[in-house]
Structures are given as C-alpha cells and as structure tokens.
C-alpha cells in the first residue's frame, strides 16, 4: 500500500459550535506568516514554554507574532512532568497579572504535553478564560493534546487532579519540530498513533504497518497523514462524548495496564507512550483470551509495537501489585477493574476481567529478566 | 399596587441546554426533603461553608443530605472576603483528594457570595469539574450569585482574577436563612434588587417602591417575588451574553462609581451593596446630565435607595482619586472610562463621560462631612 496522502500539510477542522477551531499540520508552519493570521488582536501575548524547547523555537515564534501583539512576554519553565505543578501555574498567573494582561490576552503553549496542559489550564482560569493557542512540539502532544480540550496540573496526591475542559482557538503542529525529538519520544508518540487503528479504523492499522519505517525516518508527508488521521479519529470519538462519560473511554486502550506499569516502575522510568505500547500488547492478549479476537491479532499488534521500538514485555511487578495498581483506575465502577478491549478490528468495548484471566494475560507477556523493574534502557 | 404574587415559594428555570438548572426560592426549603431529591447520586458529598453560617445551618443540611450520599464531609472556612483566596481553595481541593472523592462527588456551597464563588471554582476544577449546588444564605447571593455561572477567587493583585464560568446543577434559596442576616447586609442585597428596575423593568421598579417596607420587614412572600424577578431578569440578560462580551455589562449599573468607592475607602469599610447603592445615585445623576433622563429620575432613585437604608452621598475621596480608581475598570476601552447609564426607564446603555461631567456628577452628591472617608457606621 502506498502513502494515502502525498501532501505534507493538512488541516483538521474541529467542530464544536462556537468553540470550533483548526488543527494545522505541516513542516515549516512556525516560520510561515499565514499560520498566525486571523487570531484575535490583543495588546499582549504570553508564550509559555520550557528550557528545552524554548532555546530552539521561542525567538522564532516571537518574531512571527510580533506584528500581531503590542507586547509579547514569555515564561520559560524547567522541563519535566514534576513541573506540571501548582507553583508553575502560579508563576504563569503572576506573570499575567504583573504585566497587566487583560481578558483579550492570547496565551501560546510552545512545547509538549506538560506545557500544553499547564498553559491551557492557566488560560482557562485567568480572568475566567482567555484565548489559547497550542503549538505542540512532540509527536505525542500533536496527536493526543491537540484534540479534547483537557487541561490540568498534577497534585502531590495524583496526576491531573485539578484542571478544566477548555478548547484552544487554534493548534499549530509544525512537523519540523519533530526533527529535534529524541528517538524514545518519537516511539512514544507512535504508540498513541498505533492505538487509533485497533480501536476505530482497521484501514489505518494497515496503513501504519505499511508506513512505519517512513514514520521512524520522520518523513514529513507520512507524519502529516498519521497526525491528521489520529486527530480526526480522536475528534470523532470526543465529538460524541466531550465530557468523558462513555465512548471516550475507548481512547484508553492499553492505558489500564500502561498506567499500572508507569506507576509501578516509578514515574519517569518508562515514558507514558512506552507503557501504553506494552499495555496494548496486554490488552490485545486479553481481547483474545476473552474470545473477542483471534490469537493472530495479538501477534500482529506485538510485531507492530516492537517495530515501533516500544517495549512489549511487562515488567515483573508481581500479580498482586498489578491488581492493586489497576484497582485505582478512574474507569472502574463498583470495585471491578474495567479494560478497553478490541471486539473486531476497529471496534473497542469495555469489559471486566477475572483475576485468573488477568494473571494469564500478564504471564503470556512477562519479562523473564529479574532486572526488568530496574531496566530503563530499551 | 398590591404584591404581584401572593406565593411565598417560586422556581426559576435557567435554560442553558444541557447545563440547565433550577433556582428554588422559598422559606423552609433547607429542611424540606423534596428540595434535595433528584440530585445525582454519589458516594461522597462535600459542604463548603464558613464559621458564621456553618453553626446555624450545616447540621440541618447534613441531615437532609444523609439519605443521598454515603459520606458527607464539610470544610468550614473563616468568614470574610480575605478568605476567598488560593489557600482556601487549596484547603477544599486537599480535602476532596484526602477523602478520595471521585468525579461524581457533589459540592454544596452553603453561605454568601464568597463561599459560592470559592466552592463553585473548586467544583469547576476538581477532576476537571464535579457537580455543584448553591445554597445562598444572603440576599445578595440569592439575587446575584444564583445566575451567571461566575466563580472565582481573589489574587493579591486583584479581585476575581482567577476563576471559571461554571454552572451549578441546582440553586436553593431558602428565605428563612435571611432571618439571621444583619440589617446592613439585607440593605446591601436590596441594592442589587433595585438595580434590576431601571436597567430592565420599569414595572419592577414601581413594584419595589410599593413593597420596600415589606422587604425591609423580611416578609417572605414579598422577598420571594423580589428574588424571583431579579433572577429572571439576570437570567434574561446573561442568556443573551453568557461569556460577558456585551449586553451583560448593563448588570454593572452603579458599579463603576461603586467599585471606586469600595477601593477608595479600603475594602470592608462599605459593603459592596452599599457602594453600589450610592453608585446608582451617581450613575442616575450622570444619566440626567447626559440628557438621557429627567432630573426627577435622579430624585426618585435617590429616595428609594435612601429608604432601603443605603448611603446616597459619595465619600470625599477627591476628583483625581475617583478618576484614577475608575480608570482601571475592566469595562474600559482605549483609556476612556465607560459607564452604564439609563436611557429611558428599563433600558441601560454604555456611555463615556468627560472629566468635567464626572466632576459635576460627583459634586451634586458629595458628602460634605470631612469625616466621610472614615465613616462606616451609617
């Protein structure tokens, strides 16, 4: 199969009534004057970024925004999930107030998911809401944070515990920013792209299998289609369930096992996308053991995830620890652990599973290495 | 004119699509089982109140909620505007997390505007939004905070600088809770009720004039109609402008002068409603001086506001200080001070005014007492 779209640029309209916006996808968008036209005019703008992305792109973004705003400030936070915190949020709010930013001020989030979630939440609550533009610079943020309007900060007691549903007015996914992405983070982004195949679009799964090498080579046209199709599928799911009451849960395919692995190893040992990659292997195995999919589907998913340079063996945390970690998942009801499983290619459903079935599922993909828990270099 | 409605209970439906809710108004609602039926079921509920209102009503509310929730906690904050702060918000969020409250937890705000704004904001951001019930116990909160979905906390740099638009799922305005309200706070609430006449409903202004004594006597049927009609008018205005871009500004009649007085005297010297009462006299005077209303309208407003036991003379802050204070109003554009003025009974418009005109307006209602600035006992 050839690449479905030879275009290296794309635009995904997100239809949400008066909160509708566009996701612009393509190489070179950051330095293109037209990318920044049509935004609301304001006296001030604030760019929120981190100390890894800022040195690469902050001044280039500032140059492009110069004609549109009287004053453009920046808040540069330290890089890392631990800075998605109340104190970082305070720093952004304090800066807005100190610079006398009014209700028309436009916030720009330049960075990955941490910056997007944090700056988006600041935009949601400053003066009860100011306009907000996402400029995601990781593959994960481009496919995952661009759609859905989830913003949040972490709390010492839990991730994403304080936040808001708040939509950006535009998303600019410049594919050139992926050139500087470390290989592990590219693979982590691919995990979320792979996810959209089995849960919603069998043809997209075929397409990913045929184009994975080009994605790993960061070919722009191939990336453009992968980001576009992922955003379209997510928009379709979220459009039917904006506030996360039902269908939207299928976006968590691979995440129940994945979150357990992330927490069990300690945050930072595996990237979120790596844990989701391994979690999808386990969730596929569970789908097969529930009789919903043939064993060949598990092999297919495992092969693809491995080719994407993602881990496919579950760390040996012990069954009880896995059960304990999955017990606290937000999707659970009445104390039963609920999983997103595949019921025919392109269709996901929620199912509970017995302790025995979970044990068998884990055993089928367990890392035999006694050092698995410590292993972070894969 | 007789009281338009002999009923002591009323219900105002607020139509906002899937965010629609009801305002229930009447005496004895707190202790009525039916008041609390039909709320979403949840394992936990949290009542946020203060140390003045809590001792009066907390246990009565808890008793009524007992059948509907497995666990009912309470956070009792110190009374006062200075506690509408980030640290009070943190206390509420920390309590929710410590008690493992999930996304179905229902928050109850039992108190005046400070409690409603703070608890509403906590509900808006905890896990990206949990259901929230307003139980306003001041006349001001019953007519003002019940409609509009504004929630916020203060920041050291300004009032209501951080917040969200977030709708309650129900408002319960128990008129019996007004029996314990200090007389000054009753009058402060009347200021906001009076406001709805000149800006939107000439007949309601007539009604208030004929029923002011009954309102001051806290007659339940009269209060019920005043609260109901105020909520209806506010709902009509807000319904046309939920995010505060245009028409909604007319709700600020009397507030431009009022905020200047509040800030100029130092917060807490005059109650917000007292400053708005005096501000309405000044805004009426300005309406007359702009040629929009006859001088008799100014006399009429001044008489009514005085009868409501609200101040009608502007404290002698000095013209320059007034101008400076009004310069920072959020309604201003391009450095010109904008006022809500009356253009025919029941119709408000926005107008700018020259420095000379503002000076003449203030001079016409200036408190001659040199002690005016210090005077708080009126």
XYZ file of C-alpha atoms in Angstrom, chain A residues 86 89-90 153 155 162, chain B residues 75 77 83 85-97 118 121-122 125 153:
27
model
C 0.578 24.434 41.215
C 0.693 27.608 37.372
C 1.139 30.400 39.920
C -1.921 20.269 36.608
C -1.267 17.440 42.667
C -7.007 19.773 39.070
C -14.929 22.328 55.117
C -13.609 28.381 56.328
C -10.566 34.162 52.682
C -8.109 33.056 48.428
C -5.831 30.491 46.826
C -5.107 28.979 50.227
C -8.828 28.427 50.961
C -9.172 26.865 47.513
C -6.238 24.564 48.282
C -7.914 23.559 51.553
C -11.048 22.473 49.669
C -9.108 20.617 46.945
C -6.862 18.912 49.517
C -9.906 17.778 51.451
C -11.507 16.334 48.314
C -8.343 14.401 47.494
C -14.900 29.756 46.033
C -14.461 27.388 41.433
C -13.273 24.320 43.373
C -11.520 22.471 38.524
C -11.002 33.552 43.902
